[in-house]
Amino acid sequence: MQPFVYSRAEDAAAALRNGNASLPSAVESANQYLAGGTTLVDLMKLNVMRPRMVVDINALEKTAAQIELGAQGLRLGALARMSAVADSADIRKNFPVIAQSLELAASAQIRNMASLGGNVLQRTRCIYFRDTSYPNCNKRTPGSGCAALEGINRMHAVLGTSRDCIATYPGDFGQALIALDAQVEVQGQDGKRAFPFAQLHRQPGASPHIETTLKEGELITAFTIPALPFAKRSLYLKIRDRSSYEFALASAAVALDLEGDKVRDVRIALGGVATVPWRAADAEARLKGKGLDDQTLTEVANAAFAGATGHGHNDFKVELGKRTLTRALKQAAAMEIPT
Amino acid sequence: MNRAAPDPKQNMGKPEPRLEGRLKVTGEARYASDMPVNNPAFAFLITSPVAKGQITAIDLADAKAVPGVLDIFTHENTGDLKHLKYDPQGGGGSTSIQDFGPKIQHDGQIIGMVVADTYEAAREAAYKAKFEIATEKPSAGFHSEGVKEASPKKSEPKAGDAEKAFDDAAVKFEGWYGTPTQHHNPIELFTTTVAWNNDELTVYEPSQFMYGLKNSLASKVGVKPEKVRAISHFVGGAFGSKAQLTPRTGLVALAAKRLNRPVKLVATRDQGFTIATYRAETQHKIRIGAQRDGKITSFQHQGWELTSRPDAYAVGGVEDSARLYSFGAVKTDVKNVHADRNTPGFMRSPPVVPYIYALESAMDELAYQLKMDPVELRRVNDGMKDATGKEWSSRSLMQCYDEAAAAFGWSKRNAEPGSMRDGDWLIGWGCASAVYPTHMGPAAARVQFSADGQARVQIAAHEIGTGILTVVGQIAAERLGIPVENVRVEVGDSVLPPAPVAGGSTQTASCCSVVAKACDAINARLNANGGTPAPAPRETVGTGTGRNHEETFARLGVATLEEYAEQVPKEVKPNPVMGLVVDPMKKLYSGSSMLGGGSHAEKLMYALGAEFVEVRVHRLTREIRVPRIVGAFAAGRIMNTRTARSQYMGGMIWGISSALHEATEIDPRYARYTNDNLADYIIPVNADIQQLEVILVPEKDDLVNPVGVKGIGELANVGTAAAVANAVFHATGVRVRELPIRLEKLLTA
């Protein structure tokens, strides 16, 4: 850890004044926002992130931590803690995939600290990114190469990768948001704007060090999820090496709208296998209007992983990802929906 | 009584709560780095980012400019430190690689240490120190170019003509097995604090061998041993990693002397992967020839073990795998493979964890080949003699199997792989044997007994979480006929009489034997002066009832009687590997550990057990869970059923971890550990351990040592991995022969 200036912002305007100097999404940015601190402080201790100024935005909790469910849908303040949202009875009933994606993540201690805004910006767990003694990491040091491509890459991504980076997006909640067509509300020097959550993260391409489309100093203030009645039949299935407190090897966020045996509508997002929260739109299209028979499910899973590439240790994630999606869809179809 | 405190059966002691329990749960117990020293400076290590190379230049300008930095130590200013002889038996140096450069011989080798007024300044400066290193291509592991195979000096049991017996056998089995690199990761990190007072120094460091630490550090810094005091009242987990002197300790001592100020080092978690020891990866080839009734006529076990370039560390578990059953003929072989890695070392049950995993997996495969129940296969090969004709001192393996099998419900098992299901979950049941040699070392103790019925026991034993304080208190209470509350036990300080290394599961047997001897000497003096005779040692260890000695003490004209005792077990002989012997007590005082027992005693002395495991594997996604495990263990006299159960429970959980999770990943290009933290080095969490049952099987063995105790600390994590692997085969029909068993190994099926 290197010395830094700590500044506590009492409101969004103050936060923006201090935070506007740099891109919060870039690892090397000199100014960083601090909410729960579960990613930032960790990476600072590891010397991966060396901000010169840390802007504490926890005081914004007064105005930006609300959980509101209305006819239009769900609005979640960016400073709401993961545990608070996961515990909400309304969310558990109407959007189980959201509650599950949050409560299957991390540990109870971390969920009590971590904010939703920070959660979606959680940085990768790539071992080469997190250990500065490896010189070659394009995400940490642009242009230095990628140690994971031919290294130990069991936990790495098979979708959305590039020659420059195969780091996995580690989060769970992001899959729920992207599946449900969520919007992100942000506030910046030029005022407020909102855009689809699907546009927040950038695939690594040739510049893996820039992870999001946030502009200089922009602060995430809320997520809105449109009303989706069939989200009652939704779930998050997370497959991992142990029962709790572990990142996904593969996960699936699914929501199903059934009409008899046929699928009227469906939402599918994949986690643990991709460089960003991953919506499997082709797979959704294949399932609409069909039944959940084995042949259809095979086609759907194949469509979801068309174009997936393994890098050795993680080759198994293609097959595991397909099976995870199949299992998630079957489980969702079998759900008993409370009225 | 409750689950944590089982009722004592025959030859078992009461489940006395841990004497230090309250201190620990209230945070008052002081571990080494908690010990207060005056105005400490703080150290931060700099470790090598490459596994092989040469430091060509060091630039410390930026690092030294950090406010608060006092000094930086590198190979350029640490030449005063002496080279310590590497001692693979424990007590001496943990590795021959002790220099901080310029030659770099493994990943994470210490190449520098910053000392500053604060921890934060030291850390910041460490990140700013620049080392230029000319890198060479390292050899990482078994299959790397440039590794060298050699024969370590290990015992390789042989009996009869195993090759011919194999050729003649009606049923033949051959199999390869592999185990990965593993790290101890005790929760308490590797810390060292040193304070000098003129030419004397005190070292506070978590240690499994106080006299080893004291003597080795004295040699390292070039002072007489009497100038060194080592203190380690409590150890927050060690598992073998804190039994020898690692290079950091001399460095901290040197820094404290140069700066004339106490220096405190708390190494980071990732540094712990490379500055201490670990369990190296192993490979095994097993060949078994058997009759159709299951009787094994030929057992052949070859092992390959990875180690560093300079040091021939090998665990050589064929010594134990060759004894476990009454094999007809036996042939064994152990090889080292030398690579550019740090030197491995003891890790809980060093020889038996990998070697018995291989044997017990092979036994299950043979049982399927024979279409025999695996428990019955063990019964057919059970016997009181090994292939060389040596007899067991006691052996309760099948009692353990029968009790555990009954508790588990083994008779309901359908042996057909994949035949048992619960919805989408495939169910598998498997079992395996646990075994650990019964060791004992020389030990000394001092006991004081006062007219008011209070006793004080002094022995430099090691409270590494095993409960040694409590069981030593119990034996003194029993022998002196007083309640355990009246006994004060002092351990973890090199000013006390020496205990052997807390390795090889020796502590309870060794310490209790010598404390009993000192107590008996006190009783003899009391009895010679008309005291009430002490109650005869009882079948079970318990707290004694009050004895009135006031008159006897008055007659003697003293308030306190004190006895110092030494106990050298008759099994302590020249170690057949090292081939040297001096007076064992002198050796102990000078910091060498000598253990007797196991397969080297007159009789085969071993603790045994049987473990049964249920696994569930999801039909589609193949994740593996262990909802249930039952273990039954027989280990002579059990001093305390509470601490014994706790040891077994921890062992079984570690065994599950070893089967499914634990592996240190090595990037073969760089010979570097990549998952060197507790987020990526996976162990079970609470949710992974559901039903766990420990059965204490009564056993009496007066041959092993005066108190009849077999060590149990390293028993229950042996065989578990095989039991899990066998259960996974039963569930899925997939035989995984390389640990850990991760879901990708089951996906293709």
Tab-separated table of C-alpha atoms in Angstrom, chain A residues 1-3 44-47 125 127-128 130-136 146-152 154-155 237-247 249 313 316-317 319-320 323-324 326-327 330-331, chain B residues 49 107 120 123-124 127-128 270 425 618-625 660-661 665-670 672-685 687-688 690 742-744 746-749:
chain	number	residue	atom	x	y	z
A	1	MET	CA	0.000	0.000	0.000
A	2	GLN	CA	1.191	3.483	-0.827
A	3	PRO	CA	0.251	6.706	0.968
A	44	MET	CA	-4.435	-1.317	-2.474
A	45	LYS	CA	-2.902	-3.616	0.125
A	46	LEU	CA	-1.649	-5.808	-2.692
A	47	ASN	CA	-0.137	-2.707	-4.325
A	125	ARG	CA	-9.754	-12.338	-9.427
A	127	ILE	CA	-4.166	-14.339	-10.051
A	128	TYR	CA	-1.725	-12.609	-12.380
A	130	ARG	CA	-3.654	-9.477	-8.347
A	131	ASP	CA	0.041	-10.258	-7.909
A	132	THR	CA	2.301	-7.399	-8.955
A	133	SER	CA	5.342	-9.641	-8.999
A	134	TYR	CA	4.157	-10.888	-12.393
A	135	PRO	CA	5.210	-8.182	-14.847
A	136	ASN	CA	2.856	-9.211	-17.634
A	146	CYS	CA	-1.106	-11.554	-20.540
A	147	ALA	CA	0.430	-14.163	-18.239
A	148	ALA	CA	-2.829	-16.080	-17.965
A	149	LEU	CA	-3.178	-17.008	-21.647
A	150	GLU	CA	-0.657	-19.809	-21.301
A	151	GLY	CA	-0.557	-19.869	-17.519
A	152	ILE	CA	-2.694	-21.268	-14.743
A	154	ARG	CA	-8.656	-22.795	-14.610
A	155	MET	CA	-10.737	-19.911	-13.262
A	237	LEU	CA	-27.571	-21.228	-10.127
A	238	LYS	CA	-23.942	-21.028	-9.099
A	239	ILE	CA	-21.602	-23.977	-9.509
A	240	ARG	CA	-18.418	-23.774	-7.518
A	241	ASP	CA	-15.727	-25.823	-5.822
A	242	ARG	CA	-17.186	-25.512	-2.356
A	243	SER	CA	-20.613	-24.806	-0.913
A	244	SER	CA	-20.136	-21.173	0.046
A	245	TYR	CA	-17.732	-18.234	-0.043
A	246	GLU	CA	-16.346	-19.035	-3.448
A	247	PHE	CA	-16.471	-17.648	-6.969
A	249	LEU	CA	-16.849	-21.907	-12.042
A	313	HIS	CA	-7.131	-25.556	-17.703
A	316	PHE	CA	-14.039	-27.718	-19.064
A	317	LYS	CA	-15.981	-24.496	-18.515
A	319	GLU	CA	-19.203	-28.135	-21.067
A	320	LEU	CA	-19.827	-27.128	-17.454
A	323	ARG	CA	-24.822	-28.123	-18.178
A	324	THR	CA	-25.230	-25.314	-15.668
A	326	THR	CA	-29.551	-26.652	-18.731
A	327	ARG	CA	-29.915	-27.380	-15.050
A	330	LYS	CA	-35.012	-27.156	-15.672
A	331	GLN	CA	-34.991	-25.946	-12.096
B	49	PRO	CA	9.712	-12.752	-8.098
B	107	ASP	CA	10.294	-18.583	-6.044
B	120	GLU	CA	3.144	0.621	6.793
B	123	ARG	CA	5.710	-2.269	3.449
B	124	GLU	CA	5.718	0.826	1.283
B	127	TYR	CA	7.454	-2.233	-2.758
B	128	LYS	CA	9.900	0.501	-3.772
B	270	ASP	CA	1.590	-15.193	0.390
B	425	TRP	CA	-27.704	-36.509	-6.978
B	618	HIS	CA	-24.728	-33.809	-9.193
B	619	ARG	CA	-25.816	-35.770	-12.239
B	620	LEU	CA	-25.313	-32.818	-14.602
B	621	THR	CA	-22.891	-30.319	-13.156
B	622	ARG	CA	-20.828	-32.845	-11.188
B	623	GLU	CA	-19.990	-30.769	-8.151
B	624	ILE	CA	-18.970	-33.010	-5.270
B	625	ARG	CA	-20.256	-32.616	-1.739
B	660	LEU	CA	-11.496	-32.252	-2.936
B	661	HIS	CA	-9.822	-28.893	-2.623
B	665	GLU	CA	-0.928	-24.442	-8.256
B	666	ILE	CA	2.464	-24.002	-9.867
B	667	ASP	CA	2.994	-22.041	-13.052
B	668	PRO	CA	5.339	-24.403	-14.873
B	669	ARG	CA	6.898	-21.607	-16.933
B	670	TYR	CA	8.143	-19.779	-13.889
B	672	ARG	CA	6.025	-20.116	-9.085
B	673	TYR	CA	3.066	-20.723	-6.792
B	674	THR	CA	0.088	-18.847	-8.158
B	675	ASN	CA	-2.765	-19.407	-5.683
B	676	ASP	CA	-0.753	-18.255	-2.680
B	677	ASN	CA	-3.601	-16.871	-0.596
B	678	LEU	CA	-6.621	-18.191	1.280
B	679	ALA	CA	-9.077	-17.013	-1.379
B	680	ASP	CA	-7.521	-19.130	-4.108
B	681	TYR	CA	-6.076	-21.954	-1.992
B	682	ILE	CA	-9.399	-23.569	-1.262
B	683	ILE	CA	-10.310	-25.335	1.956
B	684	PRO	CA	-13.787	-26.362	3.154
B	685	VAL	CA	-16.038	-23.767	4.753
B	687	ALA	CA	-21.256	-25.254	4.835
B	688	ASP	CA	-19.138	-28.050	3.378
B	690	GLN	CA	-22.359	-31.403	7.589
B	742	ARG	CA	-12.401	-31.518	-8.889
B	743	LEU	CA	-15.592	-31.528	-10.858
B	744	GLU	CA	-13.881	-31.239	-14.259
B	746	LEU	CA	-15.970	-36.066	-13.623
B	747	LEU	CA	-17.478	-33.997	-16.449
B	748	THR	CA	-16.387	-36.150	-19.347
B	749	ALA	CA	-18.160	-39.207	-17.972
